[in-house]
């Protein structure tokens, strides 16, 4: 093993990526219906790799976690702030129950097996994966007035208890949230995540990035007029104002003629009609027979998303806008979608639009440009990340994390993780309102989440694994066993309380809230992976912020009660 030690000493980053690669491979293996998942697999492999001796700078862990938690907040900011209110009471209660059951479990187990104040606090910090307990407990021990040697011994025991129990603290939370909770609920995280997303979108069908409708709502058809309609282009287009079609091209006698509202159509004309399916199909009897593969009748349409900034349309219904907008302005343009702060709005006549809404329009290039200039700012599709906005958000978050407020002698702080999460929520919310800057494409968000979380967990395993295993050898399995109880029992009790008292009914939402109430970031990462959308993030963000406060307070309480 000496050669591996020397190899990883020269290139510790190799150990990190090796743990990721092998961990995700192991995470894909199914043991019946049980599957570790990439994050838990990476943690397990990192602990094994750490036995040869690997040193990874602690700054790497801090950077990776900041990127992960900021990306989570950024993606969920719009939904988070719209979800705050009376509906958040369940998350507040859940976080409080987790802290209370965690405190009770630690104190009872410490009394049963005879742990001193330091080991008990360390077990709480590791078993509940709340590193801040180390600081608050050590500070409380320092104020007990003990001899210097005893104070140092107890404070050292805090670190030992933490090192032995932290790895399973992360791993056990994954098991509860990803494997046990869905069995209790009787539904998978993925199924309920889809159901929650559908409900949030008010019944509007949302297609995935690789999905298309077999029968699209907008179509183009070519017709040959079999009789003389004695009607102009405008007459055809406006026969039903609620479901208009547009005549984009007209071919007469083998030649194309310029299309205008006043153009009179004649028998034998070949026309290209574009519009919503029901309108185009409904116009077929008036137009004639459908023909195919007519040279020169091809037309390329484009889709653009525009942020509504024109206050003329603010707080007006879709029907009011349609009726008050001149036909020349609307010609050739079809509104295919409306969304507000990430939530898709139904395209109904009574739907009220607001400035800041995202409007999706479809039409020929010249028509799109004309209407876009009236509506607002065009969102130019781009795969590039706005690093100015990303960097500013992270700086703000880390600065917030440095702030500390003392309650008595206990310093309360959000920490780097809580600060980055809060900043991500705010910056993501503001980006949703002003989408002309601050781009962070979905693929970039996903990479930050996946690499950030998995890399963070691997660094934890590489840094703590060797010490944890050696401490177990020295002190036996007692501390490790107590850590298992402290990890599992509060989560199970809180899970049962949430299911049968708070009446959580959606598995994805419940899993997000439960992982947040334990500040269990690896578990939350696995929940997100199973959900395949952002449904669990809002409840996680609420309980995670509360857990950072509630669990931090346990340090001095444990020192006082054990």
Coordinates of C-alpha atoms in Angstrom, one line a residue:
X1 CA 0.0 0.0 0.0
X2 CA 3.0 2.3 0.3
X3 CA 3.1 2.9 -3.4
X4 CA -0.5 4.0 -3.3
X5 CA 0.2 6.4 -0.4
X6 CA 3.1 7.9 -2.4
X7 CA 0.9 8.2 -5.5
X8 CA -1.9 9.9 -3.7
X9 CA 0.6 12.1 -1.9
X10 CA 1.8 13.4 -5.2
X11 CA -1.6 13.7 -6.7
X12 CA -4.4 13.7 -4.0
X13 CA -6.9 14.9 -6.7
X14 CA -6.4 11.4 -8.2
X15 CA -7.9 9.9 -5.1
X16 CA -10.8 12.2 -5.3
X17 CA -11.7 11.3 -8.9
X18 CA -11.0 7.6 -8.4
X19 CA -13.5 7.6 -5.5
X20 CA -16.0 9.4 -7.7
X21 CA -15.6 7.0 -10.6
X22 CA -15.7 3.8 -8.6
X23 CA -18.3 5.1 -6.2
X24 CA -20.8 6.0 -8.9
X25 CA -20.1 2.6 -10.5
X26 CA -20.9 0.8 -7.2
X27 CA -23.9 3.1 -6.7
X28 CA -25.5 1.7 -9.9
X29 CA -25.4 -1.9 -8.6
X30 CA -28.8 -3.1 -7.4
X31 CA -29.1 -5.5 -4.4
X32 CA -32.6 -6.6 -5.0
X33 CA -34.6 -3.3 -4.8
X34 CA -31.8 -1.6 -2.8
X35 CA -29.3 0.7 -4.5
X36 CA -26.6 2.8 -2.9
X37 CA -26.6 5.6 -5.4
X38 CA -23.6 7.6 -6.5
X39 CA -23.2 9.8 -3.5
X40 CA -23.3 7.0 -0.9
X41 CA -21.1 4.8 -3.1
X42 CA -18.5 7.6 -3.4
X43 CA -18.5 8.1 0.3
X44 CA -18.0 4.4 0.9
X45 CA -15.1 4.2 -1.6
X46 CA -13.5 7.3 -0.2
X47 CA -13.4 5.8 3.3
X48 CA -11.7 2.7 1.8
X49 CA -9.2 4.8 -0.2
X50 CA -8.4 6.9 2.9
X51 CA -6.9 3.9 4.6
X52 CA -3.7 4.2 2.6
X53 CA -3.3 7.8 3.8
X54 CA -4.6 10.7 1.7
X55 CA -4.5 14.4 2.5
X56 CA -6.9 16.7 0.6
X57 CA -6.9 20.4 1.5
X58 CA -10.0 21.4 3.4
X59 CA -10.5 24.3 1.1
X60 CA -11.5 21.9 -1.7
X61 CA -14.4 20.6 0.5
X62 CA -15.5 24.2 1.2
X63 CA -15.5 25.2 -2.5
X64 CA -17.3 22.1 -3.7
X65 CA -20.0 22.4 -1.0
X66 CA -20.5 26.1 -1.7
X67 CA -21.0 25.4 -5.4
X68 CA -23.5 22.6 -4.7
X69 CA -25.6 24.5 -2.2
X70 CA -25.6 27.7 -4.2
X71 CA -26.7 25.9 -7.3
X72 CA -29.5 24.2 -5.4
X73 CA -30.7 27.6 -4.1
X74 CA -30.4 29.3 -7.5
X75 CA -32.5 26.7 -9.2
X76 CA -35.2 26.8 -6.6
X77 CA -35.3 30.5 -5.7
X78 CA -38.5 31.4 -7.6
X79 CA -40.5 28.5 -6.1
X80 CA -39.1 29.0 -2.6
X81 CA -40.3 32.5 -2.1
X82 CA -43.7 31.8 -3.6
X83 CA -44.0 28.9 -1.1
X84 CA -43.3 30.8 2.1
X85 CA -46.2 31.5 4.4
X86 CA -48.7 29.5 6.4
X87 CA -47.9 26.4 4.3
X88 CA -44.4 26.4 5.7
X89 CA -45.6 25.6 9.3
X90 CA -45.1 21.9 8.8
X91 CA -41.5 22.3 7.9
X92 CA -40.8 24.5 11.0
X93 CA -42.4 21.9 13.2
X94 CA -40.5 19.0 11.5
X95 CA -37.2 20.7 12.1
X96 CA -38.0 21.3 15.7
X97 CA -39.0 17.7 16.2
X98 CA -35.8 16.5 14.7
X99 CA -33.7 18.6 17.0
X100 CA -35.7 17.5 20.1
X101 CA -35.5 13.8 19.3
X102 CA -31.9 14.2 18.4
X103 CA -31.1 15.8 21.8
X104 CA -33.1 13.1 23.7
X105 CA -31.5 10.3 21.8
X106 CA -27.9 11.6 22.5
X107 CA -28.5 12.2 26.2
X108 CA -30.2 8.8 26.8
X109 CA -27.5 6.9 24.9
X110 CA -24.7 8.7 26.7
X111 CA -26.3 7.8 30.1
X112 CA -26.7 4.2 29.1
X113 CA -23.2 3.6 27.9
X114 CA -21.4 6.1 30.1
X115 CA -20.1 8.6 27.6
X116 CA -18.5 11.7 28.9
X117 CA -19.6 15.2 27.9
X118 CA -17.0 15.4 25.1
X119 CA -17.8 12.1 23.5
X120 CA -21.5 12.7 23.7
X121 CA -21.2 16.1 22.0
X122 CA -18.9 14.6 19.3
X123 CA -21.4 11.8 18.7
X124 CA -24.1 14.4 18.2
X125 CA -22.0 16.4 15.8
X126 CA -21.1 13.4 13.7
X127 CA -24.3 11.3 14.0
X128 CA -26.5 14.4 13.2
X129 CA -23.9 15.7 10.6
X130 CA -23.9 19.2 12.2
X131 CA -20.3 20.2 12.5
X132 CA -21.2 23.4 14.3
X133 CA -22.0 21.4 17.4
X134 CA -18.2 20.8 17.7
X135 CA -17.7 24.6 18.2
X136 CA -20.6 25.2 20.5
X137 CA -19.9 22.1 22.6
X138 CA -16.2 22.9 22.9
X139 CA -17.0 26.4 24.0
X140 CA -19.4 25.2 26.6
X141 CA -16.9 22.7 27.9
X142 CA -14.3 25.5 28.2
X143 CA -16.8 27.4 30.5
X144 CA -17.3 24.5 33.0
X145 CA -14.4 25.7 35.2
X146 CA -12.6 22.3 35.0
X147 CA -8.9 21.8 35.2
X148 CA -7.0 22.6 32.0
X149 CA -6.0 19.0 31.4
X150 CA -9.6 17.8 31.8
X151 CA -11.0 20.5 29.6
X152 CA -8.4 19.6 26.9
X153 CA -9.3 15.9 27.2
X154 CA -13.1 16.5 26.9
X155 CA -12.6 18.9 23.9
X156 CA -10.4 16.3 22.2
X157 CA -13.1 13.7 22.8
X158 CA -15.6 15.9 20.9
X159 CA -13.4 15.6 17.8
X160 CA -13.0 11.8 18.3
X161 CA -16.7 11.2 18.7
X162 CA -17.3 13.3 15.6
X163 CA -14.7 11.5 13.5
X164 CA -16.0 8.0 14.4
X165 CA -19.7 8.8 13.7
X166 CA -19.7 11.3 10.9
X167 CA -19.4 8.9 8.0
X168 CA -22.4 6.8 9.0
X169 CA -24.2 10.0 9.9
X170 CA -24.1 10.8 6.2
X171 CA -24.7 7.3 5.0
X172 CA -27.5 6.5 7.4
X173 CA -29.5 9.6 6.4
X174 CA -29.4 8.5 2.8
X175 CA -30.8 5.1 3.7
X176 CA -33.7 6.6 5.7
X177 CA -34.6 9.3 3.1
X178 CA -34.1 7.3 -0.1
X179 CA -34.9 3.7 0.9
X180 CA -37.0 3.6 4.1
X181 CA -39.2 6.7 3.6
X182 CA -40.6 5.6 0.2
X183 CA -41.5 2.2 1.7
X184 CA -43.4 3.9 4.5
X185 CA -45.2 6.2 2.0
X186 CA -46.0 3.4 -0.4
X187 CA -44.9 5.5 -3.4
X188 CA -41.6 6.4 -5.0
X189 CA -39.9 9.8 -4.8
X190 CA -39.9 10.1 -8.6
X191 CA -43.7 9.4 -8.9
X192 CA -44.6 11.9 -6.3
X193 CA -42.1 14.5 -7.7
X194 CA -43.9 14.3 -11.0
X195 CA -47.3 14.6 -9.3
X196 CA -46.1 17.7 -7.3
X197 CA -44.7 19.3 -10.4
X198 CA -47.9 18.7 -12.4
X199 CA -49.9 20.2 -9.5
X200 CA -47.6 23.2 -9.3
X201 CA -48.0 23.8 -13.0
X202 CA -51.8 24.1 -12.6
X203 CA -52.5 21.1 -14.8
X204 CA -50.4 22.4 -17.7
X205 CA -48.6 19.6 -19.4
X206 CA -44.8 20.2 -19.3
X207 CA -42.7 18.3 -21.8
X208 CA -39.2 17.2 -20.9
X209 CA -36.1 18.3 -22.9
X210 CA -36.2 15.2 -25.1
X211 CA -39.9 15.0 -25.6
X212 CA -42.2 16.3 -28.4
X213 CA -45.9 16.1 -29.0
X214 CA -47.0 13.5 -31.6
X215 CA -49.7 15.9 -32.6
X216 CA -48.3 19.5 -32.2
X217 CA -50.7 22.3 -31.4
X218 CA -49.3 24.5 -34.2
X219 CA -49.3 23.2 -37.7
X220 CA -48.8 24.3 -41.3
X221 CA -50.9 22.9 -44.1
X222 CA -50.8 23.6 -47.9
X223 CA -54.2 23.9 -49.7
X224 CA -55.3 24.2 -53.3
X225 CA -58.4 26.3 -53.5
X226 CA -61.0 24.2 -55.4
X227 CA -63.6 27.0 -55.7
X228 CA -63.6 30.7 -55.9
X229 CA -63.9 31.8 -52.2
X230 CA -64.5 35.5 -53.2
X231 CA -62.7 36.4 -49.9
X232 CA -59.5 38.3 -49.1
X233 CA -56.6 37.0 -47.0
X234 CA -57.9 39.1 -44.1
X235 CA -61.4 37.5 -44.4
X236 CA -59.8 34.0 -44.2
X237 CA -57.5 34.9 -41.3
X238 CA -60.2 36.6 -39.2
X239 CA -63.1 34.3 -39.7
X240 CA -62.8 33.2 -36.1
X241 CA -60.9 35.8 -34.0
X242 CA -60.5 33.3 -31.1
X243 CA -58.6 30.8 -33.2
X244 CA -56.9 32.6 -36.0
X245 CA -54.8 31.2 -38.9
X246 CA -52.4 33.1 -41.1
X247 CA -51.9 32.8 -44.8
X248 CA -48.1 32.9 -45.1
X249 CA -47.6 32.3 -48.8
X250 CA -49.8 32.3 -52.0
X251 CA -48.8 30.7 -55.3
X252 CA -50.9 31.5 -58.4
X253 CA -50.2 30.2 -61.8
X254 CA -46.8 28.9 -60.8
X255 CA -45.7 32.2 -59.4
X256 CA -45.6 33.6 -55.9
X257 CA -47.4 36.8 -55.2
X258 CA -47.0 39.1 -52.2
X259 CA -49.4 38.4 -49.4
X260 CA -51.4 41.3 -48.0
X261 CA -54.6 41.5 -46.0
X262 CA -56.4 42.9 -49.1
X263 CA -55.3 40.2 -51.5
X264 CA -58.3 38.5 -53.1
X265 CA -57.9 34.7 -53.3
X266 CA -59.0 32.8 -56.4
X267 CA -59.8 29.3 -57.5
X268 CA -56.5 27.4 -58.2
X269 CA -54.5 29.4 -55.7
X270 CA -52.1 27.4 -53.6
X271 CA -51.9 28.8 -50.0
X272 CA -49.8 27.9 -47.0
X273 CA -52.0 28.2 -43.9
X274 CA -50.3 28.2 -40.4
X275 CA -52.1 28.2 -37.1
X276 CA -53.4 26.1 -34.2
X277 CA -54.4 22.7 -35.3
X278 CA -58.2 23.1 -34.6
X279 CA -58.3 26.4 -36.6
X280 CA -56.3 25.1 -39.6
X281 CA -58.3 21.8 -39.8
X282 CA -61.6 23.8 -39.3
X283 CA -60.7 26.0 -42.2
X284 CA -60.1 23.1 -44.6
X285 CA -63.6 23.1 -46.1
X286 CA -63.3 26.8 -46.9
X287 CA -59.8 26.5 -48.5
X288 CA -60.1 23.3 -50.5
X289 CA -58.1 20.2 -50.8
X290 CA -54.8 19.6 -49.0
X291 CA -51.7 19.1 -51.3
X292 CA -48.2 18.1 -50.5
X293 CA -44.6 18.8 -51.6
X294 CA -45.2 22.1 -53.4
X295 CA -41.9 23.7 -54.4
X296 CA -41.3 27.0 -52.7
X297 CA -43.9 26.7 -50.0
X298 CA -41.4 25.8 -47.3
X299 CA -41.4 28.2 -44.3
X300 CA -39.1 28.1 -41.3
X301 CA -40.7 29.3 -38.1
X302 CA -38.8 30.3 -34.9
X303 CA -39.6 30.3 -31.3
X304 CA -38.4 33.1 -28.9
X305 CA -38.9 33.7 -25.2
X306 CA -39.5 37.3 -24.2
X307 CA -39.6 39.0 -20.8
X308 CA -42.7 41.1 -20.8
X309 CA -41.6 44.7 -19.9
X310 CA -44.3 46.7 -21.8
X311 CA -46.6 48.1 -19.0
X312 CA -49.4 48.5 -21.4
X313 CA -50.1 44.7 -21.0
X314 CA -49.5 44.6 -17.2
X315 CA -52.4 43.0 -15.2
X316 CA -54.5 42.4 -18.3
X317 CA -56.1 39.1 -19.3
X318 CA -55.0 37.2 -22.4
X319 CA -58.5 37.9 -23.9
X320 CA -58.2 41.6 -23.3
X321 CA -54.8 41.7 -24.9
X322 CA -56.0 39.8 -27.9
X323 CA -59.0 42.1 -28.4
X324 CA -57.1 45.4 -28.0
X325 CA -54.1 44.5 -30.1
X326 CA -54.4 45.4 -33.8
X327 CA -54.6 42.5 -36.3
X328 CA -51.5 43.8 -38.1
X329 CA -49.5 43.5 -34.9
X330 CA -50.8 40.0 -34.1
X331 CA -50.4 38.7 -37.7
X332 CA -48.3 35.6 -38.0
X333 CA -47.6 35.3 -34.3
X334 CA -48.8 32.6 -31.9
X335 CA -48.3 32.7 -28.2
X336 CA -47.3 29.1 -27.2
X337 CA -46.7 29.6 -23.5
X338 CA -46.7 31.8 -20.4
X339 CA -44.6 31.4 -17.3
X340 CA -44.0 33.3 -14.1
X341 CA -41.1 32.7 -11.8
X342 CA -40.6 29.3 -13.2
X343 CA -44.3 28.3 -13.0
X344 CA -46.1 27.6 -16.3
X345 CA -49.4 29.5 -16.6
X346 CA -52.4 28.1 -18.4
X347 CA -53.2 29.8 -21.7
X348 CA -56.8 30.6 -20.8
X349 CA -58.7 33.8 -21.9
X350 CA -59.0 34.9 -18.2
X351 CA -55.3 34.4 -17.4
X352 CA -53.8 37.7 -16.1
X353 CA -50.3 38.5 -17.3
X354 CA -47.8 40.7 -15.4
X355 CA -44.6 42.5 -16.3
X356 CA -41.8 40.1 -15.7
X357 CA -43.7 37.1 -17.2
X358 CA -41.9 35.0 -19.8
X359 CA -43.9 34.9 -23.0
X360 CA -43.1 32.2 -25.6
X361 CA -44.0 33.2 -29.2
X362 CA -43.8 31.3 -32.4
X363 CA -43.8 32.6 -36.0
X364 CA -41.8 33.7 -39.0
X365 CA -38.6 35.6 -38.3
X366 CA -39.8 39.0 -39.4
X367 CA -43.1 38.6 -37.4
X368 CA -41.2 37.5 -34.3
X369 CA -38.9 40.5 -34.5
X370 CA -41.8 42.9 -34.9
X371 CA -43.7 41.6 -32.0
X372 CA -40.7 41.2 -29.7
X373 CA -39.9 44.9 -30.1
X374 CA -43.4 45.6 -28.7
X375 CA -43.5 43.0 -25.9
X376 CA -40.2 43.4 -24.2
X377 CA -36.7 41.9 -24.0
X378 CA -35.8 38.9 -26.0
X379 CA -34.0 36.0 -24.2
X380 CA -31.1 35.0 -26.4
X381 CA -30.6 31.2 -26.1
X382 CA -27.1 30.5 -24.8
X383 CA -25.2 27.7 -23.1
X384 CA -22.8 30.1 -21.5
X385 CA -22.8 30.9 -17.7
X386 CA -22.7 34.5 -16.5
X387 CA -19.7 34.2 -14.2
X388 CA -20.1 37.8 -13.0
X389 CA -23.5 37.0 -11.5
X390 CA -22.4 33.5 -10.3
X391 CA -19.3 34.9 -8.6
X392 CA -21.2 37.8 -7.0
X393 CA -23.8 35.4 -5.7
X394 CA -21.2 33.2 -4.1
X395 CA -19.3 36.1 -2.5
X396 CA -22.5 37.5 -1.0
X397 CA -23.5 34.1 0.3
X398 CA -20.1 33.5 1.9
X399 CA -20.1 36.9 3.5
X400 CA -23.5 36.3 5.0
X401 CA -22.2 33.0 6.3
X402 CA -19.5 34.8 8.3
X403 CA -22.1 36.8 10.2
X404 CA -22.7 35.7 13.8
X405 CA -25.2 36.6 16.4
X406 CA -24.8 35.6 20.0
X407 CA -27.7 34.3 22.1
X408 CA -26.3 34.3 25.6
X409 CA -22.9 32.7 25.1
X410 CA -23.9 30.7 22.1
X411 CA -22.8 32.1 18.7
X412 CA -25.5 31.5 16.0
X413 CA -24.4 31.6 12.3
X414 CA -25.7 30.3 9.0
X415 CA -22.2 29.2 8.1
X416 CA -20.9 29.0 4.6
X417 CA -23.5 26.5 3.6
X418 CA -26.5 28.4 4.9
X419 CA -25.2 31.7 3.5
X420 CA -24.6 30.2 0.1
X421 CA -28.0 28.6 0.1
X422 CA -29.7 31.9 1.1
X423 CA -27.8 33.8 -1.5
X424 CA -28.6 31.2 -4.2
X425 CA -32.3 31.5 -3.4
X426 CA -32.2 35.3 -3.6
X427 CA -30.1 35.5 -6.8
X428 CA -32.2 32.7 -8.4
X429 CA -35.4 34.6 -7.6
X430 CA -34.0 37.9 -9.0
X431 CA -32.8 36.2 -12.1
X432 CA -36.3 34.8 -12.7
X433 CA -37.6 38.3 -12.6
X434 CA -34.9 39.8 -14.8
X435 CA -33.8 37.1 -17.2
X436 CA -31.7 39.3 -19.6
X437 CA -28.6 38.6 -17.4
X438 CA -27.3 36.2 -14.8
X439 CA -27.6 33.1 -17.1
X440 CA -26.9 29.7 -15.4
X441 CA -28.0 27.1 -17.9
X442 CA -29.8 24.0 -16.5
X443 CA -26.9 21.8 -17.6
X444 CA -24.4 24.0 -15.7
X445 CA -26.7 23.9 -12.6
X446 CA -26.8 20.1 -12.8
X447 CA -23.0 19.8 -13.1
X448 CA -22.5 22.1 -10.1
X449 CA -25.0 20.1 -8.0
X450 CA -23.6 16.7 -9.0
X451 CA -19.9 17.5 -8.8
X452 CA -20.2 19.8 -5.8
X453 CA -22.1 17.3 -3.6
X454 CA -20.3 14.1 -4.7
X455 CA -16.9 15.8 -4.5
X456 CA -17.7 17.3 -1.0
X457 CA -18.7 13.8 0.3
X458 CA -15.6 12.2 -1.1
X459 CA -13.3 14.8 0.6
X460 CA -15.1 14.1 3.9
X461 CA -14.5 10.4 3.4
X462 CA -10.9 10.9 2.5
X463 CA -10.3 13.2 5.4
X464 CA -12.2 11.4 8.2
X465 CA -12.2 7.8 7.1
X466 CA -8.7 6.8 8.4
X467 CA -9.2 8.5 11.7
X468 CA -12.6 7.0 12.2
X469 CA -11.5 3.5 11.5
X470 CA -8.4 3.8 13.7
X471 CA -10.5 5.2 16.6
X472 CA -12.9 2.3 16.3
X473 CA -10.0 0.0 16.6
X474 CA -8.8 1.7 19.8
X475 CA -12.2 2.3 21.5
X476 CA -14.1 -0.6 20.1
X477 CA -17.5 -0.4 18.4
X478 CA -19.3 1.3 21.2
X479 CA -19.0 4.9 20.0
X480 CA -19.8 3.8 16.4
X481 CA -22.8 1.9 17.6
X482 CA -24.1 4.9 19.6
X483 CA -23.5 7.0 16.5
X484 CA -25.7 4.6 14.4
X485 CA -28.5 5.0 17.0
X486 CA -28.2 8.8 17.1
X487 CA -28.3 8.9 13.3
X488 CA -31.2 6.5 12.7
X489 CA -33.6 6.9 15.7
X490 CA -34.3 10.7 15.5
X491 CA -34.8 10.3 11.7
X492 CA -37.2 7.4 12.1
X493 CA -39.2 9.2 14.9
X494 CA -39.3 12.4 12.9
X495 CA -40.4 10.5 9.8
X496 CA -43.3 8.9 11.7
X497 CA -44.3 12.2 13.2
X498 CA -44.3 13.8 9.8
X499 CA -46.3 11.0 8.3
X500 CA -49.0 10.5 10.9
X501 CA -49.1 13.8 12.8
X502 CA -48.1 16.4 10.2
X503 CA -49.8 14.3 7.5
X504 CA -47.2 14.6 4.8
X505 CA -48.6 12.9 1.7
X506 CA -46.1 13.5 -1.0
X507 CA -42.9 11.4 -0.8
X508 CA -40.7 13.8 -2.7
X509 CA -41.7 16.8 -0.6
X510 CA -41.4 14.8 2.6
X511 CA -38.0 13.5 1.7
X512 CA -36.7 17.0 1.0
X513 CA -38.0 18.3 4.3
X514 CA -36.7 15.3 6.3
X515 CA -33.2 15.6 4.8
X516 CA -33.1 19.3 5.5
X517 CA -34.2 18.9 9.1
X518 CA -31.1 16.8 9.7
X519 CA -28.9 19.1 7.5
X520 CA -28.2 15.9 5.6
X521 CA -26.8 17.3 2.3
X522 CA -25.7 13.9 0.9
X523 CA -29.1 12.5 1.5
X524 CA -30.7 15.5 -0.1
X525 CA -28.5 15.0 -3.1
X526 CA -29.7 11.5 -3.5
X527 CA -33.3 12.6 -3.1
X528 CA -32.8 15.1 -5.9
X529 CA -31.3 12.5 -8.1
X530 CA -34.3 10.2 -7.5
X531 CA -36.8 13.0 -8.0
X532 CA -35.2 14.2 -11.3
X533 CA -36.8 17.6 -10.7
X534 CA -36.6 20.4 -8.1
X535 CA -39.7 19.4 -6.1
X536 CA -37.8 18.5 -2.9
X537 CA -35.8 21.6 -2.8
X538 CA -38.2 24.1 -1.3
X539 CA -39.0 22.1 1.8
X540 CA -35.3 21.2 2.1
X541 CA -34.3 24.9 2.0
X542 CA -36.8 25.8 4.8
X543 CA -35.9 22.9 7.2
X544 CA -32.1 23.2 6.4
X545 CA -32.0 26.8 7.4
X546 CA -33.8 26.0 10.7
X547 CA -31.7 22.9 11.3
X548 CA -28.5 25.0 11.2
X549 CA -29.9 26.9 14.2
X550 CA -31.7 24.2 16.1
X551 CA -29.0 21.6 15.9
X552 CA -26.2 24.1 16.6
X553 CA -28.0 24.8 19.9
X554 CA -27.6 21.2 20.9
X555 CA -23.9 21.5 21.8
X556 CA -24.2 23.4 25.1
X557 CA -27.5 21.6 25.9
X558 CA -25.7 18.2 25.7
X559 CA -22.8 19.4 27.8
X560 CA -25.2 20.6 30.4
X561 CA -27.4 17.5 30.5
X562 CA -24.9 14.6 30.2

